[in-house]
Amino acid sequence: MELLVRPRRLRNGEKLRKMVRETRASKSSLIYPMFVKEGEGVLEEIPTMPGQFRYSLDTMDKKLEELVKAGVPSVMFFGIPDHKDACGSEAYNENGIIQRAVREAKKQFPDLYIMTDVCLCEYTDHGHCGMLKGEYVDNDSTVDLLAKTALSHVQAGADMVAPSDMMDGRILAMRELLDSEGYVETPIMSYAVKYASAFYGPFRDAAGSAPAFGDRKSYQMDPHNRREGLKEAMLDIDEGADIIMVKPALSYLDIIREVKDATDLPIAAYSVSGEYAMLKAAAKLGYMDEERTMCEMAISTFRAGADLYLTYYAKEIAECIDRGLIG
Ligand code: PBG
């Protein structure tokens, strides 16, 4: 055959394939989401997320140490309080579970970069992400509480806050409050493009944050929409967000790419609980190769344009990078 162009030439051998790779993975992109709860000696495996646990303050250090050793630079804390009420008051209690977890983790691992999820759903007795007016989640009163929550996390020592509530105007409110208290250098990573997704199912199990009635469709986005994602991203950029997140990751790779092309901010993507659970289940049944699939999920998210990657597989991916399986 007379062929001038033979794409296979560059696929012949691992060394060459690695040389011409278009996407690289680095451990510096990884963020590990972690659940901390009240109590002592707690190490509860989450039934719908095998291999993931709820930790108390005295058990989380072992996990943090493992992460640090593996080279994962950052964690994102989610709090599970004992007490829930209508206005999620444990979310902004200076001695709440997240605030104490941040102080404790910073004391023991000063080099670990600590992010916190800012939302009310784990703290409200009705499980919605804000204050209710009837059955509707009221935007503006919620925004005040979210800003207060973010400030309390930063005062406890959080390096970055990440609001995941999807209220309008919360980035501006947070930025203004943080600035007025002198925290002008603390970045905000906005869960700006967050869809109302069935992929959060296992997380709600893990965090006990399923809404007691209705759903989150009046604040999280409709999965049918693409332009609305860009609108949300642009609004949050105008309000002062430093990093824009798209969530979930795997079913929204097109959105990651669109937002990446439309902005010059770093883009984060969150491979959510359902993505983890699906792969765990398939691997357990012997239907898929867990390690290779996990690596492919990660690399496709980076290829789509993610700079930061939140994943329950952070430690395993770091190890795969060390072993040269991706990167
Ligand atoms: C809180 C929040 C959720 C997730 C991150 N922050 C749940 C939700 O919106 O219902 C989901 C994370 C995951 O599924 O891994 N609002």
Short mmCIF file of C-alpha atoms and ligand atoms in Angstrom, two decimals:
data_model
loop_
_atom_site.label_atom_id
_atom_site.label_comp_id
_atom_site.label_asym_id
_atom_site.label_seq_id
_atom_site.Cartn_x
_atom_site.Cartn_y
_atom_site.Cartn_z
CA MET A 1 0.00 0.00 0.00
CA GLU A 2 1.23 3.46 -0.83
CA LEU A 3 0.43 5.41 2.27
CA LEU A 4 2.27 8.58 3.24
CA VAL A 5 0.46 9.08 6.47
CA ARG A 6 0.34 6.18 8.85
CA PRO A 7 -0.99 7.23 12.27
CA ARG A 8 0.09 3.88 13.70
CA ARG A 9 3.76 4.90 13.34
CA LEU A 10 3.44 7.00 16.49
CA ARG A 11 1.69 4.26 18.40
CA ASN A 12 4.44 1.73 18.11
CA GLY A 13 5.93 1.26 21.56
CA GLU A 14 5.22 2.68 25.00
CA LYS A 15 8.15 5.14 24.98
CA LEU A 16 7.04 6.80 21.78
CA ARG A 17 3.39 6.80 22.76
CA LYS A 18 4.29 8.63 25.97
CA MET A 19 6.45 11.14 24.07
CA VAL A 20 3.61 12.25 21.86
CA ARG A 21 0.88 12.29 24.47
CA GLU A 22 -1.41 15.28 24.27
CA THR A 23 -2.70 15.19 27.82
CA ARG A 24 -0.62 14.84 30.95
CA ALA A 25 -1.82 14.02 34.42
CA SER A 26 -0.15 15.37 37.50
CA LYS A 27 -0.66 14.64 41.17
CA SER A 28 -0.76 18.38 41.77
CA SER A 29 -4.27 18.40 40.23
CA LEU A 30 -5.81 15.97 42.70
CA ILE A 31 -8.26 16.82 45.46
CA TYR A 32 -9.69 14.16 47.76
CA PRO A 33 -13.24 14.66 49.13
CA MET A 34 -13.54 13.43 52.70
CA PHE A 35 -16.42 13.05 55.19
CA VAL A 36 -15.85 14.02 58.81
CA LYS A 37 -18.38 13.50 61.55
CA GLU A 38 -18.88 13.98 65.27
CA GLY A 39 -17.88 11.25 67.68
CA GLU A 40 -14.81 9.27 68.58
CA GLY A 41 -13.21 6.29 66.94
CA VAL A 42 -15.59 6.53 64.00
CA LEU A 43 -14.56 4.61 60.90
CA GLU A 44 -17.77 3.83 59.06
CA GLU A 45 -17.63 2.43 55.59
CA ILE A 46 -20.22 4.05 53.36
CA PRO A 47 -22.38 1.20 52.04
CA THR A 48 -22.95 2.75 48.62
CA MET A 49 -19.29 3.80 48.28
CA PRO A 50 -17.18 0.77 49.19
CA GLY A 51 -13.69 1.81 50.26
CA GLN A 52 -14.87 5.26 51.40
CA PHE A 53 -15.43 6.05 55.06
CA ARG A 54 -16.84 8.56 57.48
CA TYR A 55 -14.14 9.63 59.91
CA SER A 56 -14.15 11.33 63.28
CA LEU A 57 -11.47 13.82 64.23
CA ASP A 58 -9.35 11.13 65.87
CA THR A 59 -9.48 8.69 62.95
CA MET A 60 -9.05 11.07 60.03
CA ASP A 61 -5.33 11.62 60.60
CA LYS A 62 -4.41 8.14 59.41
CA LYS A 63 -6.21 8.74 56.13
CA LEU A 64 -4.67 12.20 55.78
CA GLU A 65 -1.24 10.71 56.30
CA GLU A 66 -1.84 8.14 53.57
CA LEU A 67 -2.88 10.89 51.20
CA VAL A 68 0.13 13.03 52.00
CA LYS A 69 2.41 10.02 51.52
CA ALA A 70 0.83 9.27 48.14
CA GLY A 71 1.44 12.87 47.09
CA VAL A 72 -2.17 14.08 47.04
CA PRO A 73 -1.77 17.78 47.82
CA SER A 74 -5.30 18.67 48.82
CA VAL A 75 -8.49 17.53 50.54
CA MET A 76 -12.05 18.83 50.51
CA PHE A 77 -13.89 18.42 53.79
CA PHE A 78 -17.58 17.65 54.12
CA GLY A 79 -19.07 17.83 57.61
CA ILE A 80 -21.67 15.55 59.13
CA PRO A 81 -23.04 17.22 62.27
CA ASP A 82 -24.95 15.57 65.12
CA HIS A 83 -27.45 18.37 65.33
CA LYS A 84 -29.54 19.58 62.40
CA ASP A 85 -32.10 22.36 62.38
CA ALA A 86 -34.13 24.52 60.00
CA CYS A 87 -31.37 27.05 59.43
CA GLY A 88 -28.37 24.71 59.43
CA SER A 89 -26.78 26.47 62.40
CA GLU A 90 -23.99 23.90 62.84
CA ALA A 91 -22.66 24.96 59.42
CA TYR A 92 -21.46 28.30 60.80
CA ASN A 93 -20.75 27.30 64.40
CA GLU A 94 -17.11 28.11 65.09
CA ASN A 95 -16.88 24.80 66.94
CA GLY A 96 -18.79 22.87 64.30
CA ILE A 97 -17.46 19.64 62.87
CA ILE A 98 -15.84 21.16 59.77
CA GLN A 99 -14.28 24.02 61.71
CA ARG A 100 -12.71 21.61 64.20
CA ALA A 101 -11.62 19.22 61.44
CA VAL A 102 -9.86 22.06 59.64
CA ARG A 103 -8.06 23.20 62.79
CA GLU A 104 -7.01 19.65 63.64
CA ALA A 105 -5.85 18.80 60.11
CA LYS A 106 -3.91 22.05 59.78
CA LYS A 107 -2.19 21.40 63.10
CA GLN A 108 -1.09 17.92 62.12
CA PHE A 109 -0.50 18.44 58.40
CA PRO A 110 0.43 22.08 57.89
CA ASP A 111 1.41 21.45 54.28
CA LEU A 112 -1.85 19.85 53.25
CA TYR A 113 -4.00 22.28 51.26
CA ILE A 114 -7.41 22.30 52.87
CA MET A 115 -10.60 23.15 51.06
CA THR A 116 -14.08 23.08 52.53
CA ASP A 117 -17.43 22.47 50.93
CA VAL A 118 -19.77 25.32 51.82
CA CYS A 119 -23.41 24.25 51.81
CA LEU A 120 -26.29 23.84 54.23
CA CYS A 121 -27.77 20.52 53.09
CA GLU A 122 -25.83 18.38 55.56
CA TYR A 123 -26.86 20.75 58.36
CA THR A 124 -30.56 21.39 57.75
CA ASP A 125 -33.19 19.05 59.19
CA HIS A 126 -35.05 19.15 55.85
CA GLY A 127 -31.94 18.35 53.78
CA HIS A 128 -32.27 21.25 51.36
CA CYS A 129 -29.31 23.50 50.61
CA GLY A 130 -30.86 26.63 52.12
CA MET A 131 -33.59 28.29 54.17
CA LEU A 132 -37.13 27.30 53.34
CA LYS A 133 -40.04 29.63 52.65
CA GLY A 134 -42.88 27.18 52.48
CA GLU A 135 -41.45 24.48 50.28
CA TYR A 136 -39.27 26.85 48.26
CA VAL A 137 -35.61 27.38 49.06
CA ASP A 138 -35.26 31.11 49.67
CA ASN A 139 -32.28 32.55 47.91
CA ASP A 140 -31.32 35.74 49.69
CA SER A 141 -31.61 34.64 53.31
CA THR A 142 -29.60 31.52 52.39
CA VAL A 143 -26.83 33.58 50.84
CA ASP A 144 -26.24 35.41 54.14
CA LEU A 145 -25.83 32.11 55.99
CA LEU A 146 -23.53 30.70 53.32
CA ALA A 147 -21.26 33.72 53.53
CA LYS A 148 -21.17 33.33 57.31
CA THR A 149 -20.33 29.65 56.88
CA ALA A 150 -17.49 30.39 54.46
CA LEU A 151 -16.05 32.98 56.84
CA SER A 152 -16.11 30.52 59.75
CA HIS A 153 -14.25 27.93 57.66
CA VAL A 154 -11.58 30.45 56.73
CA GLN A 155 -11.27 31.64 60.32
CA ALA A 156 -10.69 28.01 61.30
CA GLY A 157 -7.82 27.88 58.79
CA ALA A 158 -9.29 26.64 55.50
CA ASP A 159 -7.05 27.56 52.56
CA MET A 160 -9.95 27.75 50.10
CA VAL A 161 -13.73 27.63 50.27
CA ALA A 162 -15.95 25.90 47.74
CA PRO A 163 -19.65 26.81 47.76
CA SER A 164 -21.82 24.02 46.33
CA ASP A 165 -25.30 25.34 47.08
CA MET A 166 -26.21 26.94 43.71
CA MET A 167 -27.88 30.03 45.18
CA ASP A 168 -27.68 33.20 43.10
CA GLY A 169 -25.24 35.84 44.25
CA ARG A 170 -23.42 33.79 46.85
CA ILE A 171 -19.96 34.26 45.38
CA LEU A 172 -20.22 38.05 45.60
CA ALA A 173 -21.61 37.88 49.14
CA MET A 174 -18.79 35.57 50.23
CA ARG A 175 -16.10 37.62 48.55
CA GLU A 176 -17.34 40.81 50.19
CA LEU A 177 -17.56 39.28 53.63
CA LEU A 178 -14.15 37.58 53.39
CA ASP A 179 -12.58 40.81 52.14
CA SER A 180 -14.17 42.92 54.85
CA GLU A 181 -12.68 40.56 57.44
CA GLY A 182 -9.23 40.81 55.88
CA TYR A 183 -9.18 37.51 54.00
CA VAL A 184 -8.55 39.08 50.62
CA GLU A 185 -6.09 36.37 49.63
CA THR A 186 -8.37 33.39 50.25
CA PRO A 187 -9.61 31.95 46.95
CA ILE A 188 -13.15 30.82 46.23
CA MET A 189 -13.71 27.78 44.06
CA SER A 190 -17.28 27.99 42.86
CA TYR A 191 -19.33 24.92 42.11
CA ALA A 192 -20.64 27.20 39.38
CA VAL A 193 -21.92 24.64 36.90
CA LYS A 194 -23.61 22.08 39.05
CA TYR A 195 -26.32 19.92 37.59
CA ALA A 196 -29.29 18.35 39.40
CA SER A 197 -27.82 14.90 39.01
CA ALA A 198 -28.75 11.35 39.94
CA PHE A 199 -25.01 10.76 40.25
CA TYR A 200 -25.08 12.38 43.72
CA GLY A 201 -27.15 9.52 45.12
CA PRO A 202 -24.40 7.74 47.07
CA PHE A 203 -23.09 11.04 48.49
CA ARG A 204 -26.46 11.82 50.04
CA ASP A 205 -26.29 8.45 51.67
CA ALA A 206 -22.79 9.18 52.89
CA ALA A 207 -23.58 12.64 54.23
CA GLY A 208 -27.18 12.02 55.26
CA SER A 209 -28.19 15.00 53.17
CA ALA A 210 -31.04 13.74 50.96
CA PRO A 211 -33.87 16.28 50.83
CA ALA A 212 -36.80 15.26 53.03
CA PHE A 213 -39.22 16.28 50.28
CA GLY A 214 -39.00 17.31 46.65
CA ASP A 215 -35.70 17.60 44.83
CA ARG A 216 -32.96 20.16 44.11
CA LYS A 217 -34.16 21.16 40.65
CA SER A 218 -35.15 24.69 41.67
CA TYR A 219 -31.49 25.50 42.36
CA GLN A 220 -29.27 22.93 40.63
CA MET A 221 -29.16 22.95 36.85
CA ASP A 222 -31.17 21.00 34.30
CA PRO A 223 -28.93 18.38 32.62
CA HIS A 224 -30.42 19.32 29.25
CA ASN A 225 -28.72 22.72 29.30
CA ARG A 226 -25.38 23.79 27.94
CA ARG A 227 -25.67 27.56 27.47
CA GLU A 228 -27.03 27.91 30.97
CA GLY A 229 -23.79 26.36 32.21
CA LEU A 230 -21.80 29.09 30.50
CA LYS A 231 -24.11 31.71 31.96
CA GLU A 232 -23.58 30.35 35.49
CA ALA A 233 -19.81 30.26 34.96
CA MET A 234 -19.70 33.84 33.66
CA LEU A 235 -21.84 35.16 36.49
CA ASP A 236 -19.61 33.61 39.12
CA ILE A 237 -16.51 34.95 37.40
CA ASP A 238 -18.04 38.44 37.49
CA GLU A 239 -18.78 37.96 41.18
CA GLY A 240 -15.14 37.17 41.90
CA ALA A 241 -14.80 33.38 41.74
CA ASP A 242 -11.19 32.23 41.33
CA ILE A 243 -11.82 28.70 40.08
CA ILE A 244 -14.88 27.37 38.27
CA MET A 245 -16.10 23.86 38.87
CA VAL A 246 -18.18 21.65 36.63
CA LYS A 247 -20.01 18.79 38.32
CA PRO A 248 -20.46 15.86 37.75
CA ALA A 249 -17.50 15.12 35.49
CA LEU A 250 -17.99 12.07 33.30
CA SER A 251 -21.41 12.88 31.85
CA TYR A 252 -20.49 16.54 31.45
CA LEU A 253 -17.17 16.46 29.61
CA ASP A 254 -18.66 18.65 26.87
CA ILE A 255 -19.49 21.30 29.46
CA ILE A 256 -15.97 21.16 30.93
CA ARG A 257 -14.57 21.86 27.47
CA GLU A 258 -17.02 24.68 26.76
CA VAL A 259 -16.33 26.43 30.04
CA LYS A 260 -12.60 25.95 29.58
CA ASP A 261 -12.69 27.56 26.14
CA ALA A 262 -14.90 30.40 27.27
CA THR A 263 -12.87 31.51 30.29
CA ASP A 264 -9.29 31.92 31.39
CA LEU A 265 -9.87 30.69 34.94
CA PRO A 266 -8.67 27.31 36.17
CA ILE A 267 -11.38 24.68 35.77
CA ALA A 268 -12.13 22.01 38.33
CA ALA A 269 -14.17 18.89 37.66
CA TYR A 270 -15.75 16.71 40.33
CA SER A 271 -15.99 13.01 39.66
CA VAL A 272 -18.91 12.49 42.00
CA SER A 273 -20.04 9.68 44.25
CA GLY A 274 -22.16 7.96 41.60
CA GLU A 275 -19.24 7.77 39.19
CA TYR A 276 -17.18 6.11 41.90
CA ALA A 277 -20.03 3.79 42.92
CA MET A 278 -20.72 2.65 39.34
CA LEU A 279 -17.13 1.64 38.78
CA LYS A 280 -16.84 -0.03 42.19
CA ALA A 281 -19.95 -2.08 41.46
CA ALA A 282 -18.82 -3.04 37.96
CA ALA A 283 -15.39 -4.00 39.27
CA LYS A 284 -16.85 -6.08 42.06
CA LEU A 285 -18.93 -8.02 39.56
CA GLY A 286 -15.87 -8.53 37.40
CA TYR A 287 -17.46 -6.57 34.55
CA MET A 288 -14.71 -3.96 34.25
CA ASP A 289 -11.06 -3.43 35.08
CA GLU A 290 -11.21 -0.92 37.94
CA GLU A 291 -7.71 0.51 37.65
CA ARG A 292 -7.72 1.05 33.91
CA THR A 293 -11.23 2.48 33.93
CA MET A 294 -10.38 4.83 36.80
CA CYS A 295 -7.33 6.06 34.90
CA GLU A 296 -9.32 6.55 31.73
CA MET A 297 -12.01 8.50 33.58
CA ALA A 298 -9.33 10.77 35.02
CA ILE A 299 -7.45 11.33 31.79
CA SER A 300 -10.61 12.00 29.79
CA THR A 301 -11.55 14.67 32.32
CA PHE A 302 -8.14 16.32 31.98
CA ARG A 303 -8.39 16.04 28.20
CA ALA A 304 -11.79 17.76 28.33
CA GLY A 305 -10.04 20.70 30.00
CA ALA A 306 -10.04 20.15 33.76
CA ASP A 307 -7.06 21.59 35.62
CA LEU A 308 -8.17 20.26 39.00
CA TYR A 309 -9.81 16.92 39.60
CA LEU A 310 -11.85 16.02 42.66
CA THR A 311 -12.10 12.28 43.03
CA TYR A 312 -12.64 9.60 45.65
CA TYR A 313 -9.88 7.74 43.79
CA ALA A 314 -7.30 10.50 44.42
CA LYS A 315 -4.86 8.27 46.27
CA GLU A 316 -5.14 5.41 43.77
CA ILE A 317 -4.69 7.79 40.84
CA ALA A 318 -1.62 9.31 42.49
CA GLU A 319 -0.19 5.81 42.75
CA CYS A 320 -0.98 5.12 39.10
CA ILE A 321 0.83 8.31 38.14
CA ASP A 322 3.85 7.11 40.12
CA ARG A 323 3.72 3.80 38.28
CA GLY A 324 3.52 5.55 34.91
CA LEU A 325 0.08 4.18 34.03
CA ILE A 326 -1.10 7.70 33.28
CA GLY A 327 0.70 11.00 33.21
C1 PBG B 1 -23.69 19.55 48.75
C2 PBG B 1 -22.92 18.68 47.83
C3 PBG B 1 -23.33 17.52 47.15
C4 PBG B 1 -22.19 17.01 46.52
C5 PBG B 1 -21.15 17.87 46.81
N1 PBG B 1 -21.62 18.90 47.60
C6 PBG B 1 -24.62 16.84 47.12
C7 PBG B 1 -25.80 17.46 46.50
O1 PBG B 1 -25.74 18.52 45.87
O2 PBG B 1 -26.86 16.86 46.66
C8 PBG B 1 -22.14 15.75 45.72
C9 PBG B 1 -20.82 15.06 45.71
C10 PBG B 1 -20.85 13.66 45.24
O3 PBG B 1 -21.90 13.13 44.79
O4 PBG B 1 -19.78 13.03 45.30
N2 PBG B 1 -24.66 20.31 48.19
#
